[in-house]
């Protein structure tokens, strides 16, 4: 297994880049990274932001990703959230609370209320 060979916990192709740096302390940001990949996977009907399995982990370490699989009305909102969640710099990733508060998860009535408030 990948874990047995590397000593790194996680599933290959879903592991945050900082997990490969010996000097990095593991934080909740590694889970935010994986969740960002998973949100993209769900919204893109099974695509991975870092490409096919054979290149995924090397693409993750290089920061080479693509979010073109997002479709629909919320694609730009989803792209904004996912971009921050899979940032190679873990300091730039949002907290779990910030993810859940993102406008991607707002109800249509909350979105409308927001736009009415900012347009007045």
Coordinates of C-alpha atoms in Angstrom, one line a residue:
X1 CA 0.0 0.0 0.0
X2 CA 1.0 3.6 -0.4
X3 CA 0.9 4.2 3.3
X4 CA 3.2 1.2 4.0
X5 CA 5.7 2.4 1.4
X6 CA 5.7 6.1 2.3
X7 CA 4.7 6.3 5.9
X8 CA 2.1 8.9 4.9
X9 CA -1.5 8.4 6.0
X10 CA -4.1 8.9 3.3
X11 CA -5.3 7.7 -0.1
X12 CA -2.9 8.3 -2.9
X13 CA -4.3 11.0 -5.2
X14 CA -6.2 12.7 -2.3
X15 CA -3.3 13.6 -0.1
X16 CA -2.5 17.3 0.6
X17 CA 0.9 18.4 -0.7
X18 CA 2.2 19.4 2.7
X19 CA 2.0 15.7 3.8
X20 CA 5.1 15.1 1.7
X21 CA 7.1 17.7 3.6
X22 CA 8.9 16.3 6.7
X23 CA 8.9 19.6 8.5
X24 CA 5.2 20.3 8.2
X25 CA 2.9 19.8 11.1
X26 CA -0.4 18.1 10.1
X27 CA -3.4 20.3 10.6
X28 CA -7.1 20.3 9.7
X29 CA -6.0 21.9 6.4
X30 CA -5.2 18.5 5.0
X31 CA -8.8 17.5 5.4
X32 CA -10.0 20.7 3.8
X33 CA -7.8 19.9 0.8
X34 CA -9.2 16.4 0.5
X35 CA -12.8 17.8 0.9
X36 CA -12.1 20.3 -1.9
X37 CA -11.1 17.5 -4.2
X38 CA -14.2 15.5 -3.1
X39 CA -16.6 18.5 -3.7
X40 CA -15.1 18.9 -7.2
X41 CA -15.4 15.1 -7.8
X42 CA -19.1 15.2 -6.9
X43 CA -20.0 18.5 -8.8
X44 CA -18.1 17.3 -11.9
X45 CA -19.7 13.9 -12.1
X46 CA -16.6 11.9 -11.2
X47 CA -13.7 14.0 -12.4
X48 CA -10.7 14.7 -10.2
X49 CA -9.2 18.2 -10.2
X50 CA -5.7 16.7 -10.5
X51 CA -6.4 14.4 -13.4
X52 CA -6.1 10.7 -14.0
X53 CA -5.0 8.4 -11.2
X54 CA -1.5 7.7 -12.6
X55 CA -0.6 11.4 -12.4
X56 CA -2.7 12.6 -9.5
X57 CA -0.2 12.7 -6.7
X58 CA 2.5 14.3 -8.8
X59 CA 0.1 16.9 -10.0
X60 CA -1.0 17.6 -6.4
X61 CA 2.6 18.2 -5.4
X62 CA 3.2 20.4 -8.5
X63 CA -0.1 22.3 -7.9
X64 CA -1.2 21.4 -11.4
X65 CA -5.0 21.1 -11.4
X66 CA -8.0 21.9 -13.7
X67 CA -11.6 22.8 -12.7
X68 CA -13.1 22.8 -16.2
X69 CA -15.5 20.0 -15.3
X70 CA -17.7 22.3 -13.3
X71 CA -21.0 23.0 -15.1
X72 CA -24.2 24.8 -14.3
X73 CA -25.3 28.0 -12.6
X74 CA -23.1 27.6 -9.6
X75 CA -19.9 26.7 -11.4
X76 CA -18.1 30.0 -10.7
X77 CA -19.1 30.0 -7.0
X78 CA -18.0 26.4 -6.8
X79 CA -14.7 27.2 -8.6
X80 CA -14.0 30.0 -6.1
X81 CA -14.5 27.7 -3.1
X82 CA -12.6 24.7 -4.5
X83 CA -9.7 27.0 -5.6
X84 CA -9.2 28.1 -2.0
X85 CA -9.7 24.6 -0.5
X86 CA -7.1 23.0 -2.7
X87 CA -4.5 25.8 -2.5
X88 CA -1.0 24.4 -2.3
X89 CA -0.4 26.8 0.6
X90 CA -2.3 25.3 3.5
X91 CA -2.3 28.7 5.2
X92 CA -4.6 30.0 2.5
X93 CA -7.2 27.2 2.9
X94 CA -10.4 28.1 4.6
X95 CA -11.5 26.6 7.9
X96 CA -14.4 24.1 8.0
X97 CA -16.6 26.9 9.3
X98 CA -15.7 29.1 6.4
X99 CA -16.4 26.4 3.9
X100 CA -19.8 25.8 5.4
X101 CA -20.5 29.5 5.4
X102 CA -19.5 29.9 1.7
X103 CA -22.2 31.2 -0.6
X104 CA -22.2 28.0 -2.6
X105 CA -24.2 26.5 0.2
X106 CA -26.6 29.3 0.6
X107 CA -30.3 28.7 -0.1
X108 CA -31.8 30.6 -3.1
X109 CA -33.7 32.9 -0.7
X110 CA -30.5 33.8 1.2
X111 CA -28.7 34.5 -2.1
X112 CA -31.6 36.7 -3.3
X113 CA -31.6 38.5 0.1
X114 CA -27.9 39.1 -0.2
X115 CA -28.1 40.6 -3.7
X116 CA -31.0 42.8 -2.6
X117 CA -29.0 44.1 0.4
X118 CA -25.9 44.9 -1.6
X119 CA -27.8 46.5 -4.5
X120 CA -29.6 49.0 -2.3

